[in-house]
N, CA, C and O atoms as a GROMACS GRO file, in nm:
protein
  608
    1UNK      N    1   7.204  10.578   8.992
    1UNK     CA    2   7.270  10.731   8.961
    1UNK      C    3   7.418  10.703   8.923
    1UNK      O    4   7.491  10.623   8.981
    2UNK      N    5   7.451  10.780   8.819
    2UNK     CA    6   7.588  10.776   8.762
    2UNK      C    7   7.660  10.889   8.792
    2UNK      O    8   7.619  10.994   8.744
    3UNK      N    9   7.774  10.890   8.870
    3UNK     CA   10   7.859  11.001   8.895
    3UNK      C   11   7.970  10.992   8.807
    3UNK      O   12   8.024  10.883   8.788
    4UNK      N   13   8.011  11.098   8.750
    4UNK     CA   14   8.121  11.113   8.660
    4UNK      C   15   8.209  11.236   8.680
    4UNK      O   16   8.158  11.347   8.688
    5UNK      N   17   8.333  11.218   8.687
    5UNK     CA   18   8.417  11.321   8.704
    5UNK      C   19   8.407  11.381   8.859
    5UNK      O   20   8.424  11.499   8.892
    6UNK      N   21   8.379  11.282   8.933
    6UNK     CA   22   8.362  11.349   9.096
    6UNK      C   23   8.509  11.328   9.168
    6UNK      O   24   8.577  11.226   9.168
    7UNK      N   25   8.535  11.444   9.226
    7UNK     CA   26   8.670  11.474   9.290
    7UNK      C   27   8.646  11.554   9.418
    7UNK      O   28   8.592  11.664   9.410
    8UNK      N   29   8.681  11.509   9.522
    8UNK     CA   30   8.677  11.586   9.640
    8UNK      C   31   8.705  11.727   9.619
    8UNK      O   32   8.630  11.819   9.652
    9UNK      N   33   8.825  11.739   9.560
    9UNK     CA   34   8.884  11.881   9.542
    9UNK      C   35   8.993  11.880   9.424
    9UNK      O   36   9.108  11.847   9.453
   10UNK      N   37   8.964  11.910   9.302
   10UNK     CA   38   9.043  11.925   9.190
   10UNK      C   39   9.187  11.995   9.222
   10UNK      O   40   9.286  11.974   9.152
   11UNK      N   41   9.186  12.062   9.313
   11UNK     CA   42   9.306  12.165   9.357
   11UNK      C   43   9.401  12.074   9.441
   11UNK      O   44   9.518  12.106   9.456
   12UNK      N   45   9.352  11.967   9.492
   12UNK     CA   46   9.460  11.893   9.563
   12UNK      C   47   9.580  11.857   9.499
   12UNK      O   48   9.570  11.819   9.383
   13UNK      N   49   9.696  11.861   9.554
   13UNK     CA   50   9.830  11.815   9.483
   13UNK      C   51   9.819  11.673   9.437
   13UNK      O   52   9.863  11.648   9.324
   14UNK      N   53   9.767  11.576   9.509
   14UNK     CA   54   9.758  11.454   9.471
   14UNK      C   55   9.675  11.434   9.336
   14UNK      O   56   9.724  11.372   9.242
   15UNK      N   57   9.556  11.486   9.333
   15UNK     CA   58   9.474  11.484   9.210
   15UNK      C   59   9.541  11.538   9.099
   15UNK      O   60   9.533  11.485   8.988
   16UNK      N   61   9.620  11.661   9.126
   16UNK     CA   62   9.672  11.718   9.021
   16UNK      C   63   9.777  11.646   8.945
   16UNK      O   64   9.794  11.651   8.823
   17UNK      N   65   9.854  11.569   9.042
   17UNK     CA   66   9.969  11.495   8.981
   17UNK      C   67   9.907  11.380   8.891
   17UNK      O   68   9.970  11.348   8.791
   18UNK      N   69   9.794  11.318   8.919
   18UNK     CA   70   9.728  11.219   8.865
   18UNK      C   71   9.696  11.264   8.721
   18UNK      O   72   9.734  11.211   8.617
   19UNK      N   73   9.619  11.373   8.736
   19UNK     CA   74   9.578  11.442   8.611
   19UNK      C   75   9.680  11.474   8.509
   19UNK      O   76   9.667  11.439   8.392
   20UNK      N   77   9.775  11.536   8.551
   20UNK     CA   78   9.900  11.581   8.474
   20UNK      C   79   9.979  11.447   8.414
   20UNK      O   80  10.035  11.441   8.304
   21UNK      N   81   9.972  11.360   8.496
   21UNK     CA   82  10.048  11.220   8.450
   21UNK      C   83   9.964  11.169   8.336
   21UNK      O   84  10.027  11.144   8.234
   22UNK      N   85   9.829  11.148   8.333
   22UNK     CA   86   9.766  11.079   8.231
   22UNK      C   87   9.768  11.183   8.108
   22UNK      O   88   9.797  11.146   7.994
   23UNK      N   89   9.731  11.333   8.145
   23UNK     CA   90   9.740  11.418   8.010
   23UNK      C   91   9.886  11.422   7.944
   23UNK      O   92   9.887  11.460   7.827
   24UNK      N   93  10.007  11.389   8.001
   24UNK     CA   94  10.125  11.392   7.958
   24UNK      C   95  10.144  11.269   7.891
   24UNK      O   96  10.213  11.269   7.789
   25UNK      N   97  10.082  11.147   7.940
   25UNK     CA   98  10.111  11.033   7.869
   25UNK      C   99  10.022  11.023   7.746
   25UNK      O  100  10.074  10.982   7.642
   26UNK      N  101   9.881  11.061   7.747
   26UNK     CA  102   9.804  11.079   7.632
   26UNK      C  103   9.860  11.180   7.518
   26UNK      O  104   9.831  11.162   7.400
   27UNK      N  105   9.947  11.294   7.562
   27UNK     CA  106   9.994  11.379   7.475
   27UNK      C  107  10.142  11.336   7.435
   27UNK      O  108  10.202  11.416   7.363
   28UNK      N  109  10.211  11.210   7.477
   28UNK     CA  110  10.329  11.179   7.438
   28UNK      C  111  10.433  11.264   7.475
   28UNK      O  112  10.533  11.274   7.402
   29UNK      N  113  10.420  11.337   7.594
   29UNK     CA  114  10.518  11.436   7.665
   29UNK      C  115  10.608  11.355   7.752
   29UNK      O  116  10.602  11.357   7.874
   30UNK      N  117  10.689  11.288   7.686
   30UNK     CA  118  10.798  11.225   7.779
   30UNK      C  119  10.868  11.294   7.874
   30UNK      O  120  10.902  11.243   7.981
   31UNK      N  121  10.896  11.427   7.835
   31UNK     CA  122  10.984  11.509   7.929
   31UNK      C  123  10.888  11.541   8.048
   31UNK      O  124  10.932  11.529   8.162
   32UNK      N  125  10.756  11.583   8.028
   32UNK     CA  126  10.653  11.593   8.149
   32UNK      C  127  10.641  11.486   8.237
   32UNK      O  128  10.630  11.506   8.358
   33UNK      N  129  10.641  11.357   8.183
   33UNK     CA  130  10.654  11.235   8.263
   33UNK      C  131  10.748  11.239   8.348
   33UNK      O  132  10.719  11.235   8.467
   34UNK      N  133  10.887  11.248   8.305
   34UNK     CA  134  10.998  11.225   8.350
   34UNK      C  135  11.008  11.342   8.482
   34UNK      O  136  11.059  11.316   8.591
   35UNK      N  137  10.955  11.456   8.451
   35UNK     CA  138  10.958  11.560   8.559
   35UNK      C  139  10.879  11.526   8.664
   35UNK      O  140  10.914  11.543   8.781
   36UNK      N  141  10.741  11.462   8.619
   36UNK     CA  142  10.642  11.435   8.727
   36UNK      C  143  10.690  11.299   8.829
   36UNK      O  144  10.666  11.286   8.949
   37UNK      N  145  10.759  11.213   8.743
   37UNK     CA  146  10.804  11.088   8.833
   37UNK      C  147  10.922  11.140   8.922
   37UNK      O  148  10.939  11.100   9.037
   38UNK      N  149  11.003  11.235   8.859
   38UNK     CA  150  11.120  11.293   8.947
   38UNK      C  151  11.065  11.364   9.064
   38UNK      O  152  11.108  11.337   9.176
   39UNK      N  153  10.977  11.451   9.046
   39UNK     CA  154  10.931  11.547   9.151
   39UNK      C  155  10.826  11.480   9.255
   39UNK      O  156  10.822  11.518   9.372
   40UNK      N  157  10.759  11.397   9.214
   40UNK     CA  158  10.641  11.343   9.281
   40UNK      C  159  10.612  11.213   9.312
   40UNK      O  160  10.507  11.176   9.364
   41UNK      N  161  10.743  11.114   9.268
   41UNK     CA  162  10.711  10.956   9.300
   41UNK      C  163  10.833  10.943   9.396
   41UNK      O  164  10.943  10.994   9.378
   42UNK      N  165  10.790  10.862   9.506
   42UNK     CA  166  10.881  10.801   9.597
   42UNK      C  167  10.980  10.713   9.528
   42UNK      O  168  10.944  10.645   9.431
   43UNK      N  169  11.117  10.711   9.577
   43UNK     CA  170  11.218  10.633   9.502
   43UNK      C  171  11.182  10.498   9.502
   43UNK      O  172  11.227  10.432   9.409
   44UNK      N  173  11.103  10.433   9.592
   44UNK     CA  174  11.076  10.316   9.617
   44UNK      C  175  10.915  10.276   9.566
   44UNK      O  176  10.861  10.173   9.607
   45UNK      N  177  10.856  10.360   9.483
   45UNK     CA  178  10.730  10.334   9.444
   45UNK      C  179  10.719  10.209   9.369
   45UNK      O  180  10.809  10.161   9.300
   46UNK      N  181  10.581  10.150   9.389
   46UNK     CA  182  10.541  10.019   9.347
   46UNK      C  183  10.424  10.032   9.252
   46UNK      O  184  10.318  10.086   9.285
   47UNK      N  185  10.448   9.978   9.132
   47UNK     CA  186  10.343   9.956   9.029
   47UNK      C  187  10.277   9.805   9.023
   47UNK      O  188  10.350   9.709   8.996
   48UNK      N  189  10.174   9.792   9.043
   48UNK     CA  190  10.104   9.650   9.032
   48UNK      C  191   9.998   9.654   8.923
   48UNK      O  192   9.894   9.719   8.918
   49UNK      N  193  10.052   9.569   8.838
   49UNK     CA  194   9.969   9.546   8.696
   49UNK      C  195   9.907   9.404   8.706
   49UNK      O  196   9.978   9.317   8.758
   50UNK      N  197   9.782   9.370   8.661
   50UNK     CA  198   9.717   9.261   8.658
   50UNK      C  199   9.809   9.144   8.583
   50UNK      O  200   9.866   9.160   8.475
   51UNK      N  201   9.810   9.038   8.655
   51UNK     CA  202   9.909   8.937   8.617
   51UNK      C  203   9.854   8.861   8.482
   51UNK      O  204   9.925   8.784   8.417
   52UNK      N  205   9.736   8.890   8.453
   52UNK     CA  206   9.694   8.841   8.321
   52UNK      C  207   9.711   8.928   8.204
   52UNK      O  208   9.662   8.899   8.095
   53UNK      N  209   9.775   9.026   8.222
   53UNK     CA  210   9.829   9.103   8.107
   53UNK      C  211   9.957   9.050   8.066
   53UNK      O  212  10.028   8.986   8.144
   54UNK      N  213   9.996   9.080   7.923
   54UNK     CA  214  10.123   9.030   7.866
   54UNK      C  215  10.240   9.095   7.944
   54UNK      O  216  10.346   9.032   7.946
   55UNK      N  217  10.235   9.202   8.004
   55UNK     CA  218  10.322   9.287   8.078
   55UNK      C  219  10.310   9.289   8.231
   55UNK      O  220  10.377   9.358   8.308
   56UNK      N  221  10.213   9.203   8.261
   56UNK     CA  222  10.162   9.206   8.415
   56UNK      C  223  10.264   9.172   8.511
   56UNK      O  224  10.362   9.103   8.481
   57UNK      N  225  10.240   9.221   8.631
   57UNK     CA  226  10.327   9.197   8.752
   57UNK      C  227  10.371   9.318   8.825
   57UNK      O  228  10.301   9.419   8.814
   58UNK      N  229  10.479   9.322   8.900
   58UNK     CA  230  10.519   9.454   8.971
   58UNK      C  231  10.638   9.504   8.907
   58UNK      O  232  10.730   9.432   8.868
   59UNK      N  233  10.633   9.641   8.898
   59UNK     CA  234  10.765   9.718   8.893
   59UNK      C  235  10.789   9.808   8.983
   59UNK      O  236  10.705   9.890   9.018
   60UNK      N  237  10.926   9.799   9.039
   60UNK     CA  238  10.952   9.864   9.151
   60UNK      C  239  11.066   9.979   9.123
   60UNK      O  240  11.164   9.952   9.053
   61UNK      N  241  11.051  10.084   9.172
   61UNK     CA  242  11.139  10.194   9.184
   61UNK      C  243  11.094  10.300   9.083
   61UNK      O  244  11.037  10.272   8.977
   62UNK      N  245  11.122  10.424   9.122
   62UNK     CA  246  11.080  10.557   9.031
   62UNK      C  247  11.176  10.529   8.912
   62UNK      O  248  11.122  10.533   8.802
   63UNK      N  249  11.291  10.504   8.916
   63UNK     CA  250  11.390  10.489   8.781
   63UNK      C  251  11.328  10.404   8.694
   63UNK      O  252  11.313  10.440   8.577
   64UNK      N  253  11.284  10.286   8.734
   64UNK     CA  254  11.202  10.189   8.637
   64UNK      C  255  11.087  10.237   8.581
   64UNK      O  256  11.057  10.212   8.464
   65UNK      N  257  11.008  10.316   8.666
   65UNK     CA  258  10.888  10.376   8.624
   65UNK      C  259  10.910  10.487   8.528
   65UNK      O  260  10.841  10.498   8.427
   66UNK      N  261  11.004  10.568   8.557
   66UNK     CA  262  11.030  10.685   8.462
   66UNK      C  263  11.073  10.626   8.332
   66UNK      O  264  11.028  10.671   8.227
   67UNK      N  265  11.166  10.520   8.334
   67UNK     CA  266  11.231  10.462   8.204
   67UNK      C  267  11.096  10.399   8.126
   67UNK      O  268  11.091  10.419   8.004
   68UNK      N  269  11.001  10.334   8.181
   68UNK     CA  270  10.893  10.277   8.125
   68UNK      C  271  10.808  10.356   8.045
   68UNK      O  272  10.775  10.339   7.928
   69UNK      N  273  10.766  10.478   8.155
   69UNK     CA  274  10.652  10.567   8.105
   69UNK      C  275  10.701  10.657   7.989
   69UNK      O  276  10.634  10.676   7.887
   70UNK      N  277  10.825  10.713   8.014
   70UNK     CA  278  10.886  10.800   7.935
   70UNK      C  279  10.901  10.714   7.768
   70UNK      O  280  10.879  10.765   7.658
   71UNK      N  281  10.933  10.609   7.789
   71UNK     CA  282  10.935  10.534   7.652
   71UNK      C  283  10.809  10.504   7.609
   71UNK      O  284  10.806  10.496   7.486
   72UNK      N  285  10.697  10.484   7.665
   72UNK     CA  286  10.567  10.480   7.610
   72UNK      C  287  10.505  10.608   7.577
   72UNK      O  288  10.413  10.605   7.495
   73UNK      N  289  10.542  10.720   7.628
   73UNK     CA  290  10.494  10.845   7.605
   73UNK      C  291  10.591  10.898   7.472
   73UNK      O  292  10.539  10.976   7.391
   74UNK      N  293  10.709  10.860   7.457
   74UNK     CA  294  10.782  10.906   7.330
   74UNK      C  295  10.726  10.817   7.220
   74UNK      O  296  10.686  10.873   7.118
   75UNK      N  297  10.719  10.703   7.230
   75UNK     CA  298  10.671  10.620   7.123
   75UNK      C  299  10.569  10.514   7.159
   75UNK      O  300  10.602  10.410   7.216
   76UNK      N  301  10.434  10.546   7.123
   76UNK     CA  302  10.327  10.466   7.162
   76UNK      C  303  10.359  10.301   7.159
   76UNK      O  304  10.426  10.253   7.067
   77UNK      N  305  10.313  10.234   7.249
   77UNK     CA  306  10.339  10.083   7.226
   77UNK      C  307  10.261  10.009   7.096
   77UNK      O  308  10.147  10.035   7.056
   78UNK      N  309  10.339   9.926   7.051
   78UNK     CA  310  10.285   9.819   6.929
   78UNK      C  311  10.182   9.745   7.022
   78UNK      O  312  10.067   9.732   6.981
   79UNK      N  313  10.218   9.694   7.152
   79UNK     CA  314  10.112   9.615   7.218
   79UNK      C  315  10.083   9.668   7.355
   79UNK      O  316  10.174   9.656   7.437
   80UNK      N  317   9.972   9.723   7.392
   80UNK     CA  318   9.932   9.774   7.511
   80UNK      C  319   9.839   9.898   7.508
   80UNK      O  320   9.788   9.927   7.400
   81UNK      N  321   9.814   9.970   7.609
   81UNK     CA  322   9.735  10.083   7.637
   81UNK      C  323   9.791  10.191   7.564
   81UNK      O  324   9.912  10.212   7.574
   82UNK      N  325   9.716  10.266   7.490
   82UNK     CA  326   9.740  10.387   7.413
   82UNK      C  327   9.616  10.483   7.440
   82UNK      O  328   9.497  10.455   7.454
   83UNK      N  329   9.679  10.600   7.440
   83UNK     CA  330   9.573  10.733   7.443
   83UNK      C  331   9.474  10.714   7.580
   83UNK      O  332   9.352  10.700   7.568
   84UNK      N  333   9.537  10.715   7.698
   84UNK     CA  334   9.444  10.702   7.810
   84UNK      C  335   9.376  10.840   7.824
   84UNK      O  336   9.430  10.947   7.795
   85UNK      N  337   9.241  10.824   7.874
   85UNK     CA  338   9.164  10.942   7.898
   85UNK      C  339   9.082  10.935   8.042
   85UNK      O  340   9.004  10.843   8.061
   86UNK      N  341   9.099  11.015   8.119
   86UNK     CA  342   9.033  11.008   8.249
   86UNK      C  343   8.886  11.041   8.224
   86UNK      O  344   8.847  11.144   8.169
   87UNK      N  345   8.802  10.935   8.272
   87UNK     CA  346   8.671  10.954   8.266
   87UNK      C  347   8.582  10.974   8.404
   87UNK      O  348   8.462  11.001   8.406
   88UNK      N  349   8.654  10.958   8.503
   88UNK     CA  350   8.623  10.981   8.655
   88UNK      C  351   8.736  10.972   8.736
   88UNK      O  352   8.834  10.898   8.725
   89UNK      N  353   8.705  11.071   8.832
   89UNK     CA  354   8.820  11.074   8.951
   89UNK      C  355   8.755  11.088   9.074
   89UNK      O  356   8.650  11.153   9.080
   90UNK      N  357   8.810  11.030   9.184
   90UNK     CA  358   8.756  11.048   9.329
   90UNK      C  359   8.881  11.042   9.409
   90UNK      O  360   8.976  10.981   9.360
   91UNK      N  361   8.895  11.100   9.532
   91UNK     CA  362   9.006  11.071   9.617
   91UNK      C  363   9.028  11.205   9.712
   91UNK      O  364   8.942  11.292   9.721
   92UNK      N  365   9.136  11.209   9.770
   92UNK     CA  366   9.182  11.295   9.864
   92UNK      C  367   9.342  11.314   9.843
   92UNK      O  368   9.400  11.281   9.740
   93UNK      N  369   9.402  11.370   9.951
   93UNK     CA  370   9.539  11.384   9.947
   93UNK      C  371   9.621  11.252   9.964
   93UNK      O  372   9.739  11.250   9.931
   94UNK      N  373   9.561  11.146  10.014
   94UNK     CA  374   9.650  11.016  10.033
   94UNK      C  375   9.592  10.918   9.944
   94UNK      O  376   9.665  10.821   9.928
   95UNK      N  377   9.473  10.912   9.876
   95UNK     CA  378   9.442  10.818   9.772
   95UNK      C  379   9.333  10.878   9.663
   95UNK      O  380   9.227  10.937   9.684
   96UNK      N  381   9.393  10.844   9.547
   96UNK     CA  382   9.335  10.891   9.421
   96UNK      C  383   9.272  10.782   9.339
   96UNK      O  384   9.353  10.698   9.299
   97UNK      N  385   9.150  10.763   9.306
   97UNK     CA  386   9.112  10.660   9.210
   97UNK      C  387   9.074  10.737   9.062
   97UNK      O  388   8.996  10.832   9.057
   98UNK      N  389   9.130  10.690   8.965
   98UNK     CA  390   9.121  10.734   8.836
   98UNK      C  391   9.071  10.624   8.753
   98UNK      O  392   9.140  10.524   8.733
   99UNK      N  393   8.945  10.640   8.702
   99UNK     CA  394   8.889  10.555   8.597
   99UNK      C  395   8.933  10.602   8.452
   99UNK      O  396   8.900  10.714   8.412
  100UNK      N  397   9.010  10.515   8.376
  100UNK     CA  398   9.076  10.566   8.269
  100UNK      C  399   9.034  10.465   8.135
  100UNK      O  400   9.044  10.343   8.132
  101UNK      N  401   8.989  10.544   8.041
  101UNK     CA  402   8.950  10.446   7.902
  101UNK      C  403   9.073  10.485   7.837
  101UNK      O  404   9.137  10.590   7.850
  102UNK      N  405   9.102  10.363   7.748
  102UNK     CA  406   9.222  10.362   7.652
  102UNK      C  407   9.186  10.277   7.534
  102UNK      O  408   9.078  10.219   7.529
  103UNK      N  409   9.275  10.268   7.439
  103UNK     CA  410   9.264  10.190   7.339
  103UNK      C  411   9.372  10.083   7.359
  103UNK      O  412   9.478  10.125   7.408
  104UNK      N  413   9.364   9.954   7.331
  104UNK     CA  414   9.454   9.836   7.342
  104UNK      C  415   9.499   9.826   7.215
  104UNK      O  416   9.426   9.789   7.123
  105UNK      N  417   9.625   9.859   7.199
  105UNK     CA  418   9.695   9.842   7.031
  105UNK      C  419   9.725   9.696   7.033
  105UNK      O  420   9.763   9.631   7.131
  106UNK      N  421   9.702   9.651   6.911
  106UNK     CA  422   9.735   9.514   6.874
  106UNK      C  423   9.890   9.527   6.811
  106UNK      O  424   9.966   9.623   6.823
  107UNK      N  425   9.914   9.406   6.744
  107UNK     CA  426  10.042   9.417   6.675
  107UNK      C  427  10.017   9.380   6.530
  107UNK      O  428   9.906   9.343   6.493
  108UNK      N  429  10.124   9.392   6.443
  108UNK     CA  430  10.094   9.363   6.298
  108UNK      C  431  10.066   9.475   6.224
  108UNK      O  432  10.078   9.587   6.273
  109UNK      N  433  10.027   9.456   6.099
  109UNK     CA  434  10.009   9.554   5.998
  109UNK      C  435   9.862   9.607   6.012
  109UNK      O  436   9.836   9.720   5.970
  110UNK      N  437   9.764   9.529   6.070
  110UNK     CA  438   9.620   9.576   6.088
  110UNK      C  439   9.606   9.692   6.177
  110UNK      O  440   9.517   9.776   6.161
  111UNK      N  441   9.703   9.697   6.280
  111UNK     CA  442   9.677   9.790   6.362
  111UNK      C  443   9.540   9.817   6.446
  111UNK      O  444   9.491   9.925   6.479
  112UNK      N  445   9.492   9.673   6.473
  112UNK     CA  446   9.364   9.658   6.531
  112UNK      C  447   9.358   9.713   6.676
  112UNK      O  448   9.452   9.687   6.752
  113UNK      N  449   9.272   9.775   6.710
  113UNK     CA  450   9.266   9.829   6.860
  113UNK      C  451   9.118   9.785   6.918
  113UNK      O  452   9.016   9.768   6.852
  114UNK      N  453   9.135   9.771   7.064
  114UNK     CA  454   8.993   9.757   7.124
  114UNK      C  455   9.005   9.848   7.246
  114UNK      O  456   9.107   9.862   7.314
  115UNK      N  457   8.894   9.904   7.263
  115UNK     CA  458   8.869  10.000   7.364
  115UNK      C  459   8.840   9.928   7.500
  115UNK      O  460   8.764   9.832   7.509
  116UNK      N  461   8.906   9.982   7.605
  116UNK     CA  462   8.888   9.929   7.731
  116UNK      C  463   8.904  10.034   7.841
  116UNK      O  464   8.926  10.153   7.815
  117UNK      N  465   8.893   9.982   7.973
  117UNK     CA  466   8.893  10.083   8.080
  117UNK      C  467   8.968  10.004   8.192
  117UNK      O  468   8.989   9.883   8.193
  118UNK      N  469   9.007  10.097   8.290
  118UNK     CA  470   9.072  10.039   8.394
  118UNK      C  471   9.054  10.137   8.522
  118UNK      O  472   9.034  10.257   8.501
  119UNK      N  473   9.061  10.091   8.647
  119UNK     CA  474   9.055  10.179   8.744
  119UNK      C  475   9.177  10.163   8.803
  119UNK      O  476   9.219  10.048   8.820
  120UNK      N  477   9.257  10.279   8.845
  120UNK     CA  478   9.400  10.282   8.894
  120UNK      C  479   9.391  10.355   9.022
  120UNK      O  480   9.349  10.470   9.026
  121UNK      N  481   9.429  10.288   9.130
  121UNK     CA  482   9.447  10.338   9.253
  121UNK      C  483   9.576  10.400   9.279
  121UNK      O  484   9.671  10.321   9.272
  122UNK      N  485   9.608  10.534   9.309
  122UNK     CA  486   9.727  10.607   9.328
  122UNK      C  487   9.730  10.636   9.502
  122UNK      O  488   9.644  10.701   9.561
  123UNK      N  489   9.824  10.584   9.552
  123UNK     CA  490   9.848  10.617   9.689
  123UNK      C  491   9.956  10.712   9.709
  123UNK      O  492  10.061  10.710   9.646
  124UNK      N  493   9.923  10.802   9.809
  124UNK     CA  494  10.040  10.890   9.830
  124UNK      C  495  10.075  10.895   9.974
  124UNK      O  496   9.988  10.896  10.061
  125UNK      N  497  10.192  10.899   9.998
  125UNK     CA  498  10.255  10.904  10.139
  125UNK      C  499  10.349  11.034  10.146
  125UNK      O  500  10.432  11.046  10.056
  126UNK      N  501  10.342  11.121  10.234
  126UNK     CA  502  10.421  11.233  10.258
  126UNK      C  503  10.420  11.313  10.136
  126UNK      O  504  10.521  11.382  10.119
  127UNK      N  505  10.320  11.320  10.042
  127UNK     CA  506  10.293  11.396   9.918
  127UNK      C  507  10.383  11.324   9.817
  127UNK      O  508  10.401  11.385   9.712
  128UNK      N  509  10.438  11.215   9.828
  128UNK     CA  510  10.474  11.133   9.701
  128UNK      C  511  10.412  11.011   9.667
  128UNK      O  512  10.387  10.930   9.756
  129UNK      N  513  10.384  10.988   9.541
  129UNK     CA  514  10.344  10.859   9.505
  129UNK      C  515  10.407  10.736   9.545
  129UNK      O  516  10.516  10.707   9.495
  130UNK      N  517  10.344  10.647   9.642
  130UNK     CA  518  10.421  10.537   9.670
  130UNK      C  519  10.373  10.406   9.616
  130UNK      O  520  10.434  10.300   9.634
  131UNK      N  521  10.256  10.417   9.546
  131UNK     CA  522  10.211  10.292   9.497
  131UNK      C  523  10.083  10.325   9.396
  131UNK      O  524   9.994  10.406   9.420
  132UNK      N  525  10.096  10.242   9.280
  132UNK     CA  526   9.978  10.250   9.186
  132UNK      C  527   9.960  10.103   9.166
  132UNK      O  528  10.048  10.019   9.146
  133UNK      N  529   9.820  10.084   9.175
  133UNK     CA  530   9.753   9.968   9.163
  133UNK      C  531   9.664   9.984   9.040
  133UNK      O  532   9.587  10.080   9.046
  134UNK      N  533   9.659   9.904   8.922
  134UNK     CA  534   9.588   9.905   8.825
  134UNK      C  535   9.483   9.791   8.823
  134UNK      O  536   9.526   9.677   8.841
  135UNK      N  537   9.350   9.808   8.803
  135UNK     CA  538   9.257   9.704   8.812
  135UNK      C  539   9.174   9.730   8.664
  135UNK      O  540   9.090   9.819   8.647
  136UNK      N  541   9.213   9.638   8.568
  136UNK     CA  542   9.162   9.644   8.450
  136UNK      C  543   9.032   9.576   8.430
  136UNK      O  544   9.012   9.461   8.472
  137UNK      N  545   8.947   9.642   8.369
  137UNK     CA  546   8.800   9.591   8.343
  137UNK      C  547   8.810   9.424   8.316
  137UNK      O  548   8.771   9.336   8.392
  138UNK      N  549   8.875   9.408   8.185
  138UNK     CA  550   8.873   9.258   8.149
  138UNK      C  551   9.039   9.235   8.108
  138UNK      O  552   9.063   9.251   7.988
  139UNK      N  553   9.134   9.206   8.181
  139UNK     CA  554   9.254   9.188   8.127
  139UNK      C  555   9.284   9.083   8.015
  139UNK      O  556   9.380   9.089   7.937
  140UNK      N  557   9.186   8.982   8.019
  140UNK     CA  558   9.196   8.873   7.912
  140UNK      C  559   9.139   8.945   7.776
  140UNK      O  560   9.176   8.903   7.667
  141UNK      N  561   9.067   9.029   7.784
  141UNK     CA  562   9.028   9.100   7.656
  141UNK      C  563   9.124   9.185   7.604
  141UNK      O  564   9.129   9.200   7.482
  142UNK      N  565   9.202   9.243   7.678
  142UNK     CA  566   9.296   9.329   7.626
  142UNK      C  567   9.381   9.287   7.504
  142UNK      O  568   9.384   9.357   7.402
  143UNK      N  569   9.442   9.182   7.517
  143UNK     CA  570   9.518   9.138   7.419
  143UNK      C  571   9.444   9.065   7.305
  143UNK      O  572   9.513   9.009   7.219
  144UNK      N  573   9.306   9.060   7.297
  144UNK     CA  574   9.223   9.009   7.204
  144UNK      C  575   9.277   9.036   7.063
  144UNK      O  576   9.306   8.944   6.987
  145UNK      N  577   9.290   9.180   7.025
  145UNK     CA  578   9.344   9.204   6.890
  145UNK      C  579   9.470   9.135   6.848
  145UNK      O  580   9.483   9.120   6.727
  146UNK      N  581   9.574   9.087   6.933
  146UNK     CA  582   9.685   9.011   6.921
  146UNK      C  583   9.642   8.879   6.880
  146UNK      O  584   9.686   8.827   6.777
  147UNK      N  585   9.557   8.820   6.957
  147UNK     CA  586   9.522   8.682   6.923
  147UNK      C  587   9.441   8.656   6.806
  147UNK      O  588   9.442   8.546   6.750
  148UNK      N  589   9.357   8.772   6.760
  148UNK     CA  590   9.280   8.769   6.630
  148UNK      C  591   9.388   8.770   6.531
  148UNK      O  592   9.384   8.694   6.435
  149UNK      N  593   9.487   8.855   6.550
  149UNK     CA  594   9.577   8.868   6.430
  149UNK      C  595   9.655   8.728   6.418
  149UNK      O  596   9.680   8.676   6.310
  150UNK      N  597   9.686   8.680   6.530
  150UNK     CA  598   9.762   8.539   6.519
  150UNK      C  599   9.695   8.424   6.452
  150UNK      O  600   9.759   8.334   6.397
  151UNK      N  601   9.565   8.429   6.456
  151UNK     CA  602   9.485   8.307   6.411
  151UNK      C  603   9.433   8.366   6.248
  151UNK      O  604   9.356   8.297   6.180
  152UNK      N  605   9.470   8.462   6.212
  152UNK     CA  606   9.418   8.513   6.083
  152UNK      C  607   9.527   8.473   5.973
  152UNK      O  608   9.510   8.503   5.855
   0.00000   0.00000   0.00000
């Protein structure tokens, strides 16, 4: 049985924050991203990205996340995920899981892209995002367009 777009309650504040974040990112709305981070992220929020990614590791603090995500929204990256789309949600006020499909942008003139997915776990404490953990389907495959261009 396949469950798609399942949420305990779409009206939950936590779910609303996650949905608005991905919508703003996909629409390139840097101002909305900045507002969401300022209003809904804890100052000591932690973002954990798979170490196998070119930019993998830990990002600490709302100010760094705001800077990073507003830059991505304002100008899509030459290398990295582009156009995230939520394909499934589940959660409650304290944890929201979002399955996200995106295109992985390559570099160079060819504009190669590969489609991939990630599941991201958003943890909320006292109504604020305290941690986001990204679980990519295949972190090694994401940079594949970059490797293909480098060998051609």
